[in-house]
PDB file of C-alpha atoms and ligand atoms in Angstrom:
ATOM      1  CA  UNK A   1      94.829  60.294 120.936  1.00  0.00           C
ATOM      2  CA  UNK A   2      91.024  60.582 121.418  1.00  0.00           C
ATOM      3  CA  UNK A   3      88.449  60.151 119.125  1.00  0.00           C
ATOM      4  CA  UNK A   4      87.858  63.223 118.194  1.00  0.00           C
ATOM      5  CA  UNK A   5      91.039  64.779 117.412  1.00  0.00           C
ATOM      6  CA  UNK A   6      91.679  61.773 115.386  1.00  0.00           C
ATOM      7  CA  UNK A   7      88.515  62.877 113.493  1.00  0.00           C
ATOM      8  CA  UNK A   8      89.149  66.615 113.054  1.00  0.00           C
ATOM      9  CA  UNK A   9      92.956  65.659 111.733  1.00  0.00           C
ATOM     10  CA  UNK A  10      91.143  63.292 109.132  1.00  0.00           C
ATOM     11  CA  UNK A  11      88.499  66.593 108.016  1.00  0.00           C
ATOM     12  CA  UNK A  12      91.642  68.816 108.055  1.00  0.00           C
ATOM     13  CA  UNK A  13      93.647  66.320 105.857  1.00  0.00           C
ATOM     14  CA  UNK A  14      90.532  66.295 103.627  1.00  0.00           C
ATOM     15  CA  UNK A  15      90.052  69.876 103.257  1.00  0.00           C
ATOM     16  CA  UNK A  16      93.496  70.478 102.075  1.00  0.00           C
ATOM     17  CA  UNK A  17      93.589  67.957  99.877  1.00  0.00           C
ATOM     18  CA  UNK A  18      90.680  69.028  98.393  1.00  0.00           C
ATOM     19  CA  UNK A  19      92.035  72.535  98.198  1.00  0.00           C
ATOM     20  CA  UNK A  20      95.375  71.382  96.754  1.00  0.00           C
ATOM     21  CA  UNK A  21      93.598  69.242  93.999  1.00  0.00           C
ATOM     22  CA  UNK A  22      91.059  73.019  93.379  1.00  0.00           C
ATOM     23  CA  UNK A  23      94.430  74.835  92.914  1.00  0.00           C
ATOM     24  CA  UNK A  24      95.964  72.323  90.641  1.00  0.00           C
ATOM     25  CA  UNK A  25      92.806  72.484  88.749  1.00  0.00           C
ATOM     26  CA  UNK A  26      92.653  76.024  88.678  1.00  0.00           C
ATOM     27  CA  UNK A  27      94.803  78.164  86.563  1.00  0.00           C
ATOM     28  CA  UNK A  28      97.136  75.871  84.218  1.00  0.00           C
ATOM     29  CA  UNK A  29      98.689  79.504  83.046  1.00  0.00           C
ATOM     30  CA  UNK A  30     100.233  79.853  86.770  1.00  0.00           C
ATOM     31  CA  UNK A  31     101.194  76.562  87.511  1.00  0.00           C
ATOM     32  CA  UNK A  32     104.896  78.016  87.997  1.00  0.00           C
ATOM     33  CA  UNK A  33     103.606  80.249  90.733  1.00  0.00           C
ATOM     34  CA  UNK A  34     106.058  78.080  93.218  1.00  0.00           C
ATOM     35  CA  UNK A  35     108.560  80.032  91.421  1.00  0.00           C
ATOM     36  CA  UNK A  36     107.731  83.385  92.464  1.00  0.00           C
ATOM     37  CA  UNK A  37     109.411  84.661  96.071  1.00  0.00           C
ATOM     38  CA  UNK A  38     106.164  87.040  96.764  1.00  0.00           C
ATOM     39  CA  UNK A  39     103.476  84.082  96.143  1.00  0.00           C
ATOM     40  CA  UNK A  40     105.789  81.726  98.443  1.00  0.00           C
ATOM     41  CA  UNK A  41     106.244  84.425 101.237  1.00  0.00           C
ATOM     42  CA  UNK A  42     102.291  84.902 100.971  1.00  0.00           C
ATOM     43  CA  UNK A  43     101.596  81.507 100.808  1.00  0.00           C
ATOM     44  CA  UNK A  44     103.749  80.619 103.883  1.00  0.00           C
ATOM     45  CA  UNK A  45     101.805  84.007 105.514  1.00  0.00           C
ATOM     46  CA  UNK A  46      98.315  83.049 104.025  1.00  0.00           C
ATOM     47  CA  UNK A  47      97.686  79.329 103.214  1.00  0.00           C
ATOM     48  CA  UNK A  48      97.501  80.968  99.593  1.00  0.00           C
ATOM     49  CA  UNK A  49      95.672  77.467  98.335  1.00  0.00           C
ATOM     50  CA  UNK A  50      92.256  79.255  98.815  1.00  0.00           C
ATOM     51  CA  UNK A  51      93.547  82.434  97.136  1.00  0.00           C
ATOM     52  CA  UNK A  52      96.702  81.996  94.539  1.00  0.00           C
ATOM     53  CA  UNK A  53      98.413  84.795  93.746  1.00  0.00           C
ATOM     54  CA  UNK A  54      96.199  87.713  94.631  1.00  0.00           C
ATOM     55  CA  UNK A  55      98.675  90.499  95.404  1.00  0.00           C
ATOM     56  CA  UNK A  56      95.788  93.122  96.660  1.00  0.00           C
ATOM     57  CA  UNK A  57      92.832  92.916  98.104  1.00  0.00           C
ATOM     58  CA  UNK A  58      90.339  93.609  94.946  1.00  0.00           C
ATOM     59  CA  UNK A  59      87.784  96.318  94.707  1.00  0.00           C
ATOM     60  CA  UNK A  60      84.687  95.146  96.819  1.00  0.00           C
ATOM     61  CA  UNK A  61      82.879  98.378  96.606  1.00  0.00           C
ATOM     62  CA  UNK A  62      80.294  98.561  93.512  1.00  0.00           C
ATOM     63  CA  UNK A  63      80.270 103.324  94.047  1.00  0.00           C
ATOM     64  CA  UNK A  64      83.711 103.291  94.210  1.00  0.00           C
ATOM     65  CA  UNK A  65      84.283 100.673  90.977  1.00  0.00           C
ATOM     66  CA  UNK A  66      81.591 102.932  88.967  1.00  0.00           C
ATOM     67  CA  UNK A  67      83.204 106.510  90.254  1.00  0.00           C
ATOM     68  CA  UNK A  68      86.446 105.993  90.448  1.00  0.00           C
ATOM     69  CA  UNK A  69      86.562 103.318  87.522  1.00  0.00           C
ATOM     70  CA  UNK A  70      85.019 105.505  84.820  1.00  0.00           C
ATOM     71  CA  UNK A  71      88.528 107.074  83.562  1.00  0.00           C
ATOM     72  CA  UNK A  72      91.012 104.222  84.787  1.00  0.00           C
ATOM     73  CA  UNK A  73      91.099 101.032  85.884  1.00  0.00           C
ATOM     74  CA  UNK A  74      89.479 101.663  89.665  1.00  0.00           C
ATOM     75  CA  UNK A  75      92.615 100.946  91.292  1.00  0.00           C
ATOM     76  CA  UNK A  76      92.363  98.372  94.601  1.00  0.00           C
ATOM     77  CA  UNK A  77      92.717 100.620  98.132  1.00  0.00           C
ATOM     78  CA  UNK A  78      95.563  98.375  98.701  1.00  0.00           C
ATOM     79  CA  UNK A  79      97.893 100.411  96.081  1.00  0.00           C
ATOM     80  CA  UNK A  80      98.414 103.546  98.401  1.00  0.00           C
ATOM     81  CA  UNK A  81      98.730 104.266 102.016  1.00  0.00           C
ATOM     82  CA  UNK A  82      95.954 105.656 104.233  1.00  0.00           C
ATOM     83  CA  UNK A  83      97.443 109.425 104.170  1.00  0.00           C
ATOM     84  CA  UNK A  84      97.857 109.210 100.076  1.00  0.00           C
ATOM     85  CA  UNK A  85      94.293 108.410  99.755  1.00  0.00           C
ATOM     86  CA  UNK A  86      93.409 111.039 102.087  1.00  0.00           C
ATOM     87  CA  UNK A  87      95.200 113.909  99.657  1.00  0.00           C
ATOM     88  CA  UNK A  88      93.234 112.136  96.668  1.00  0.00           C
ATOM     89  CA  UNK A  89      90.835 112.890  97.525  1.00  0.00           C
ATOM     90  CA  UNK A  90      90.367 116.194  99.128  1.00  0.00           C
ATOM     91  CA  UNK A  91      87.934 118.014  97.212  1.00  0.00           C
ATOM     92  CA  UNK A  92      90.577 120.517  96.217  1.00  0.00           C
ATOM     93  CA  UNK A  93      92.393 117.604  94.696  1.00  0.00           C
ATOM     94  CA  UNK A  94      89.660 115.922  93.160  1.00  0.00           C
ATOM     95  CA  UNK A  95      88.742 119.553  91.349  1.00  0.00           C
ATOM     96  CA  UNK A  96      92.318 119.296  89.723  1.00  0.00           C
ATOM     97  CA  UNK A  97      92.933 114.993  89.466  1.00  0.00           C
ATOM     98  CA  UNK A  98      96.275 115.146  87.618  1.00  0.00           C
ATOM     99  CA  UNK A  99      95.030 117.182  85.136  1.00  0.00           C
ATOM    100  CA  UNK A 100      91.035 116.250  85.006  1.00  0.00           C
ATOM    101  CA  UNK A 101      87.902 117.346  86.990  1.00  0.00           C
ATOM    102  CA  UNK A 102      87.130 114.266  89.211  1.00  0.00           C
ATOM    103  CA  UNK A 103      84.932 116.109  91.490  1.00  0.00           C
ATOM    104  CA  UNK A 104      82.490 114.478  93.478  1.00  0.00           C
ATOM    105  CA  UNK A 105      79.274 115.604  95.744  1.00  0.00           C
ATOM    106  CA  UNK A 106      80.002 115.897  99.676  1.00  0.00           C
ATOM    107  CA  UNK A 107      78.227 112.319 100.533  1.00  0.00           C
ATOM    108  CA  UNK A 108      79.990 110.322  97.945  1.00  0.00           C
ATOM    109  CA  UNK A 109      83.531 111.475  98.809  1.00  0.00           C
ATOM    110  CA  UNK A 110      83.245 110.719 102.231  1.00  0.00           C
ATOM    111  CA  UNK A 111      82.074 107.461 101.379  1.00  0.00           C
ATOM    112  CA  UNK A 112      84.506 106.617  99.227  1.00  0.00           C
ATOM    113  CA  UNK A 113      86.841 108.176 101.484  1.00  0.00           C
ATOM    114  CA  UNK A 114      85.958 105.764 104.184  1.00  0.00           C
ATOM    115  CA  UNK A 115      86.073 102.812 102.330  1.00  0.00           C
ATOM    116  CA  UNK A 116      90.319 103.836 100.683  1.00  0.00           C
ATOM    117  CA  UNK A 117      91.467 104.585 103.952  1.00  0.00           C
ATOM    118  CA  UNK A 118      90.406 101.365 105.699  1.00  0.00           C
ATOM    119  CA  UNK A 119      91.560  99.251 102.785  1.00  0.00           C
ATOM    120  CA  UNK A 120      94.547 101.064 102.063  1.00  0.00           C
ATOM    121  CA  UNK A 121      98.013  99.862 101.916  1.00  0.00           C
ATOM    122  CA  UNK A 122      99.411  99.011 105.408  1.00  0.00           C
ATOM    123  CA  UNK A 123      95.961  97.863 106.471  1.00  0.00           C
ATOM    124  CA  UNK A 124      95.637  95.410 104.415  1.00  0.00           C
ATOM    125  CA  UNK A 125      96.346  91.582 105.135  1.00  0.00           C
ATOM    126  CA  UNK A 126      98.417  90.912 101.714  1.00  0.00           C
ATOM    127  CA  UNK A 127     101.786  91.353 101.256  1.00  0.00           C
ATOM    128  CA  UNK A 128     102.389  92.925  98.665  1.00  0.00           C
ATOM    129  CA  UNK A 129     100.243  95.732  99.881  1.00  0.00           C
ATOM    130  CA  UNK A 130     102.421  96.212 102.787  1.00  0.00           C
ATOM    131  CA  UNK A 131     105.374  97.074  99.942  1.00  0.00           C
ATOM    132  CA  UNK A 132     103.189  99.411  98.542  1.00  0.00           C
ATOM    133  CA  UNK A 133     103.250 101.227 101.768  1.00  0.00           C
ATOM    134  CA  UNK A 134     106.597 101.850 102.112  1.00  0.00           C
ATOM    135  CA  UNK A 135     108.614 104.667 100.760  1.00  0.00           C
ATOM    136  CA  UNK A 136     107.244 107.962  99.458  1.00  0.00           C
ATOM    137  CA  UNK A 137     104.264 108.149  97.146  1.00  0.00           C
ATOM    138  CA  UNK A 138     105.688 111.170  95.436  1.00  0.00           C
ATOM    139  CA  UNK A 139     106.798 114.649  96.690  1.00  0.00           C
ATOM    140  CA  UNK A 140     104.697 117.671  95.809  1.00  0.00           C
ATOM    141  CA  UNK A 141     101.705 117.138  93.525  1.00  0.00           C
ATOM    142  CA  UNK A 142      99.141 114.286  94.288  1.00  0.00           C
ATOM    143  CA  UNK A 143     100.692 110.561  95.452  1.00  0.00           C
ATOM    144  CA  UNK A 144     100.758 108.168  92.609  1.00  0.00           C
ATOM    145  CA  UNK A 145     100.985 104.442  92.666  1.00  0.00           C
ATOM    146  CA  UNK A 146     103.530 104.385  89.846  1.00  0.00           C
ATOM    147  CA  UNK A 147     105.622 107.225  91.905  1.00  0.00           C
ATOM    148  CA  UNK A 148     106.155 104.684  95.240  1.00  0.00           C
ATOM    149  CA  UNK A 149     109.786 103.264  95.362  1.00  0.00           C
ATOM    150  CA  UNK A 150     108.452  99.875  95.325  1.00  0.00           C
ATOM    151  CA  UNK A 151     106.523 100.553  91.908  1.00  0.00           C
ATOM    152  CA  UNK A 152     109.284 101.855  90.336  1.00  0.00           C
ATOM    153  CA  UNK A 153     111.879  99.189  91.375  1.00  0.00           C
ATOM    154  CA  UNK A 154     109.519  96.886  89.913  1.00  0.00           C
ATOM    155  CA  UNK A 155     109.239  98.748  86.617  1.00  0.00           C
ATOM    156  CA  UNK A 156     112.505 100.425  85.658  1.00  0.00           C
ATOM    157  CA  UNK A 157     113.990  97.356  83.274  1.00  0.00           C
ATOM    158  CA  UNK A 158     110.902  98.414  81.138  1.00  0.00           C
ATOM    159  CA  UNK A 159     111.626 100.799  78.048  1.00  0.00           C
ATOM    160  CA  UNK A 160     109.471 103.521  77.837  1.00  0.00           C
ATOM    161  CA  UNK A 161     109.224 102.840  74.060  1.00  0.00           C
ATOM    162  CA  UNK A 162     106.687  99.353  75.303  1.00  0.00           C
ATOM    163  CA  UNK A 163     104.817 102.779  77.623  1.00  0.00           C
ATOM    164  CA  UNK A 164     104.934 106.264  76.491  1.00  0.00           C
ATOM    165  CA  UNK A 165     105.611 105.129  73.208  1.00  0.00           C
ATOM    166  CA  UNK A 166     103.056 102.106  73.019  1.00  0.00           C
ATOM    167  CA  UNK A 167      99.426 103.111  71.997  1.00  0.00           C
ATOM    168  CA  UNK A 168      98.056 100.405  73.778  1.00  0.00           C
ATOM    169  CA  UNK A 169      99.272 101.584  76.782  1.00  0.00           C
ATOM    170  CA  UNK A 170      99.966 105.257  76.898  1.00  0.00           C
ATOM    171  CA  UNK A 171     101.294 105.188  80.476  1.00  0.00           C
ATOM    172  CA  UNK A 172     102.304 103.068  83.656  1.00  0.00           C
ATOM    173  CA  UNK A 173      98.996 104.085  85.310  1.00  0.00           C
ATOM    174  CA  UNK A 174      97.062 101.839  82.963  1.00  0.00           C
ATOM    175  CA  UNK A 175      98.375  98.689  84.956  1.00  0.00           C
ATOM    176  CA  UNK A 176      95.602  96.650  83.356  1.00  0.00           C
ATOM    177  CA  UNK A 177      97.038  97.463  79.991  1.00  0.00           C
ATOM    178  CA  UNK A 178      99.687  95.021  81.003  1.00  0.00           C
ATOM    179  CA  UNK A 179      98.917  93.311  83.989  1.00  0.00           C
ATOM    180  CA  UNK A 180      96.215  90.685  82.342  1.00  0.00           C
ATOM    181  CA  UNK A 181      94.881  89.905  86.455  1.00  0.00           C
ATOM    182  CA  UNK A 182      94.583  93.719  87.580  1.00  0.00           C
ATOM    183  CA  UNK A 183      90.880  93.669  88.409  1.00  0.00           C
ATOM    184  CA  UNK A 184      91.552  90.639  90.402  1.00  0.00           C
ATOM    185  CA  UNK A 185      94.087  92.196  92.260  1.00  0.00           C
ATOM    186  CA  UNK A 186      96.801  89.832  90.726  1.00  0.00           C
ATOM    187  CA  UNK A 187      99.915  91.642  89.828  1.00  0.00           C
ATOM    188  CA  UNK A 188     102.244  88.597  89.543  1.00  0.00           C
ATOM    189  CA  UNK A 189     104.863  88.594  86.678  1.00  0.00           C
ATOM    190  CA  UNK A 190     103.997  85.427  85.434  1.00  0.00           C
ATOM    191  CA  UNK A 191     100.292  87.370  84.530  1.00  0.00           C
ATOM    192  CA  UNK A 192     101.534  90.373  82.729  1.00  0.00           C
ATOM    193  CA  UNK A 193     101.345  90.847  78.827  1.00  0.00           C
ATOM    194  CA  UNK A 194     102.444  93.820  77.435  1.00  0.00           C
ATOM    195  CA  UNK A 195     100.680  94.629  73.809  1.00  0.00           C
ATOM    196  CA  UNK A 196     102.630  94.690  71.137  1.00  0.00           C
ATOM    197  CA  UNK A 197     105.650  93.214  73.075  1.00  0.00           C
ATOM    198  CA  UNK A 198     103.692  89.683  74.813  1.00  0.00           C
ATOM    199  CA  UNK A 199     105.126  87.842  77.721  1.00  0.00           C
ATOM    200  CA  UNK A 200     107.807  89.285  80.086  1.00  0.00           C
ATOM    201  CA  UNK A 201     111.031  87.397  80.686  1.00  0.00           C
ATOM    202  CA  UNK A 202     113.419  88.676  82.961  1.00  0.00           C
TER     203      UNK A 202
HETATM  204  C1  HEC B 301      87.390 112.243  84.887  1.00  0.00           C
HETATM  205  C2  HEC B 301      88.304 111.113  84.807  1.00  0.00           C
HETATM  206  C3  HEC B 301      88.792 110.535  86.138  1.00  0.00           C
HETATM  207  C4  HEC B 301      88.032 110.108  87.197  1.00  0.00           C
HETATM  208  C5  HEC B 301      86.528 110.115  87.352  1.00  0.00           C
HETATM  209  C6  HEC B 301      88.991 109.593  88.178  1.00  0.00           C
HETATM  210  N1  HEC B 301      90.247 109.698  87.707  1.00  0.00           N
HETATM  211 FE1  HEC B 301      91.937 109.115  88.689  1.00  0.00          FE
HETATM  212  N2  HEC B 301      93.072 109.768  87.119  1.00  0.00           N
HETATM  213  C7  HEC B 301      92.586 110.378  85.974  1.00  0.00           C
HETATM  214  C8  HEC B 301      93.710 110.727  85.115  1.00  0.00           C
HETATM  215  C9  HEC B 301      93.623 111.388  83.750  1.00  0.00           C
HETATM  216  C10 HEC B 301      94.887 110.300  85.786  1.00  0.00           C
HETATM  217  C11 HEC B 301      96.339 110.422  85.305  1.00  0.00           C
HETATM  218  C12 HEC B 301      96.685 109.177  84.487  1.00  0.00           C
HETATM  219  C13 HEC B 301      98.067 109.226  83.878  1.00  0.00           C
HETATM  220  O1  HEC B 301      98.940 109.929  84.375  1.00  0.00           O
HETATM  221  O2  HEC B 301      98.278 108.498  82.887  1.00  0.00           O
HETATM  222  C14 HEC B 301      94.434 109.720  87.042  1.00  0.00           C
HETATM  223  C15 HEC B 301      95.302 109.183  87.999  1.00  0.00           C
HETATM  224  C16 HEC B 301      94.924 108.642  89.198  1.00  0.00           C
HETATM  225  C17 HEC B 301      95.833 108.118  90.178  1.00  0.00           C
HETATM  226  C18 HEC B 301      97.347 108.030  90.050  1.00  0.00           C
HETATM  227  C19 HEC B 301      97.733 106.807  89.213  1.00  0.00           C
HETATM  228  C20 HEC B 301      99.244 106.641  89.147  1.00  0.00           C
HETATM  229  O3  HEC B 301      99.837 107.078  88.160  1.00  0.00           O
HETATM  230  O4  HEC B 301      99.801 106.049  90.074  1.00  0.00           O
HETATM  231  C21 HEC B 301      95.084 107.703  91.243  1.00  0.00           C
HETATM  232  C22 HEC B 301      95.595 107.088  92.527  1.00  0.00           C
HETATM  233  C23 HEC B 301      93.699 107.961  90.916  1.00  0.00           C
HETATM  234  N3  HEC B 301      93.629 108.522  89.663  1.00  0.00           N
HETATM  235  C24 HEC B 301      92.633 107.682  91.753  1.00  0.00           C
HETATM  236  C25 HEC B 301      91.314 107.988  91.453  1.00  0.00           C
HETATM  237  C26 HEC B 301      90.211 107.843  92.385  1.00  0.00           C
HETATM  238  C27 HEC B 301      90.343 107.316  93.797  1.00  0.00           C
HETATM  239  C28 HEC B 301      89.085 108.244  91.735  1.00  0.00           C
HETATM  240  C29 HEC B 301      87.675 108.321  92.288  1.00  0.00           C
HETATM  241  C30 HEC B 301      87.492 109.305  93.343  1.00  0.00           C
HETATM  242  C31 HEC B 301      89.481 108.652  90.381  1.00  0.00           C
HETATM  243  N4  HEC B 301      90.823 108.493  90.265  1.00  0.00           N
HETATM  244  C32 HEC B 301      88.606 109.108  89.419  1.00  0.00           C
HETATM  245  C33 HEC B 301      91.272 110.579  85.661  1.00  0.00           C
HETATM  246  C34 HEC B 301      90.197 110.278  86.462  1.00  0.00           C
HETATM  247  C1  HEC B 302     103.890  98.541  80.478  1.00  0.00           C
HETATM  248  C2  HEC B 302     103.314  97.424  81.193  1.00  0.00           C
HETATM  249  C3  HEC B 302     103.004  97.581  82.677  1.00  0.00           C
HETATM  250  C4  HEC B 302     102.155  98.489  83.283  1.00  0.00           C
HETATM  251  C5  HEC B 302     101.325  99.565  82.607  1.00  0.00           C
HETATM  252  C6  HEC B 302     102.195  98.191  84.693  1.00  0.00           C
HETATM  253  N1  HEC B 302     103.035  97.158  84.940  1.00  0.00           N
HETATM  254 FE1  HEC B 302     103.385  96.268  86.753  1.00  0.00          FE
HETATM  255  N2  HEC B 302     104.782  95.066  85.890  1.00  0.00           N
HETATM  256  C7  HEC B 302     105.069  94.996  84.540  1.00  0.00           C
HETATM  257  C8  HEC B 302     106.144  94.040  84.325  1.00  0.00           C
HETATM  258  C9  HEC B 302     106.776  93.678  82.992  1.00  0.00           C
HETATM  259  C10 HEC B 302     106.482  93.516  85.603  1.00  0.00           C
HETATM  260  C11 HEC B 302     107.548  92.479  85.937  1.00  0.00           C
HETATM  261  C12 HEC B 302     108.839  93.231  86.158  1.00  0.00           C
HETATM  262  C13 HEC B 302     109.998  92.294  86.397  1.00  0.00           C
HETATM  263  O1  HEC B 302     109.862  91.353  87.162  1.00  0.00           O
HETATM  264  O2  HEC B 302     111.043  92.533  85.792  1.00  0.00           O
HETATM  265  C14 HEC B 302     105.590  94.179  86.562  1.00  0.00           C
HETATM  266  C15 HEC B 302     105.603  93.929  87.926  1.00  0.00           C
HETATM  267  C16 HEC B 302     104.672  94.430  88.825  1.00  0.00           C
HETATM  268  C17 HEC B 302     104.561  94.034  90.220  1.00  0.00           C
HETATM  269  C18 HEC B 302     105.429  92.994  90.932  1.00  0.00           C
HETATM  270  C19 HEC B 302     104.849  91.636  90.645  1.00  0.00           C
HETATM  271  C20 HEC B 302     105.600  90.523  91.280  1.00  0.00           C
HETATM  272  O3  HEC B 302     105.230  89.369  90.998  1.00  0.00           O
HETATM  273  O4  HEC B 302     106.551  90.757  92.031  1.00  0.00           O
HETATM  274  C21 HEC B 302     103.506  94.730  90.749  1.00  0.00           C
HETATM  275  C22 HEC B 302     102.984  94.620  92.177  1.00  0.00           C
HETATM  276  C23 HEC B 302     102.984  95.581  89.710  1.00  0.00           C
HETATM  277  N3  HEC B 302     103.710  95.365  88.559  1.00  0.00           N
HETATM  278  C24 HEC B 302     101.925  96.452  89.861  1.00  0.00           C
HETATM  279  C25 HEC B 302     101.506  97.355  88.885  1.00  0.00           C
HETATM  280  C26 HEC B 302     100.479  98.359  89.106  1.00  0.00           C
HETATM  281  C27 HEC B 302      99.721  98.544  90.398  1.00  0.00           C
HETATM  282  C28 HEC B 302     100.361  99.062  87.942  1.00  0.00           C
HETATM  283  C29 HEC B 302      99.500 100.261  87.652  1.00  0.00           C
HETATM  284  C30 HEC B 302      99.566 101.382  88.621  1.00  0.00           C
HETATM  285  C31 HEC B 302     101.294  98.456  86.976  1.00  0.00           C
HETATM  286  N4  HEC B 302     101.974  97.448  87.604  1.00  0.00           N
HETATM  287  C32 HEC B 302     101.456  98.864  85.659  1.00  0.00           C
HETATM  288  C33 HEC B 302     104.455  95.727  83.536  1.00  0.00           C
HETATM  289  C34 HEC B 302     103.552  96.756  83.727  1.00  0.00           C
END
């Protein structure tokens, strides 16, 4: 072996063993990550040691985080495909946003247009925002996040009485109501808290 591939083996080994000791010092709450199927199949995708856990991509756009975060959480491109975001937000649909006036001037839709569609679901390089692509996003009215088969597989064990019924929650599209990393983009099970109700064991 040369020199120098001796050397760049010994920077490599250093770098992830300086990674490995960051993660272990990082977040004691999700130390049982190794657990989870989704954070090993993105970990053996990703090298998840820089990046534990993070399920989507999160919201790297300060317009769309003030516009579209002012009623709801401002929910990470990564959550719907291309074509969902594209029915979003056509300005008919964004006159009548499941029930509110979300409107929005000419310049700023396009822009925000622009930056959903090449973030969206299927685009993206996580995982779990490749599930999020698959399946319908709900026939007729506007897509929804919590209509895609892979949101509600994930969510049907959960009585609606902890939802609906909850007033800290009101309803499923208030993910950060439960999920304590949603603004990170970290969806993980081990992560969510539902008020009233605490830690979810399955
Ligand atoms: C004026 C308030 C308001 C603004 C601004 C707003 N929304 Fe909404 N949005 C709502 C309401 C209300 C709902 C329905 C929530 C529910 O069913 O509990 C909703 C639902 C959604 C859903 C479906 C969530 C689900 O259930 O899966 C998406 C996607 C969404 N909004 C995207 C956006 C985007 C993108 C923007 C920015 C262009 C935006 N919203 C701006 C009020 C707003
Ligand atoms: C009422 C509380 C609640 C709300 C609101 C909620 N979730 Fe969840 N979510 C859960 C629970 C509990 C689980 C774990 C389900 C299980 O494993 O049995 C979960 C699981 C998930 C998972 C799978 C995580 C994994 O590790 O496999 C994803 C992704 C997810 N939720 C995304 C969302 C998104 C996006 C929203 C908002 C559109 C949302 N959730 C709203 C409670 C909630």
């Amino acid at each position: 072996m040369n020199t120098s591939l001796r050397i760049g083996g010994l920077v490599a080994g250093a770098l992830l063993a300086l990674g490995l000791a960051g993660l272990a010092l990082g977040d004691d709450d999700d130390h049982d990550d190794h657990d989870d199927d989704h954070y090993e199949e993105y970990e053996h995708e990703h090298g998840s040691w820089i990046e534990p856990g993070e399920d989507v991509k999160p919201v790297a756009n300060a317009t769309y985080a003030e516009e579209c975060g002012a009623c709801h959480m401002a929910y990470q491109p990564g959550l719907l495909p291309a074509a969902a975001w594209q029915q979003v937000m056509a300005p008919e649909a964004l006159m009548d946003h499941y029930g509110d006036d979300a409107s929005l001037s000419t310049a700023l839709r396009g822009e925000l247009t622009d930056y959903l569609t090449a973030n969206a679901a299927g685009q993206a390089r996580k995982s779990r925002s490749r599930a999020f692509a698959v399946g319908d996003a709900g026939a007729g009215d506007l897509p929804r996040i919590t209509a895609t088969r892979y949101f509600r597989n994930e969510h049907h064990e959960i009585p609606s009485k902890l939802v609906a019924g909850n007033p800290e929650v009101g309803s499923f599209s208030n993910c950060n109501a439960c999920h304590t990393g949603a603004d990170e983009g970290v969806y993980n099970e081990h992560r969510v808290r539902i008020p009233g109700y605490g830690r979810w064991d399955d």
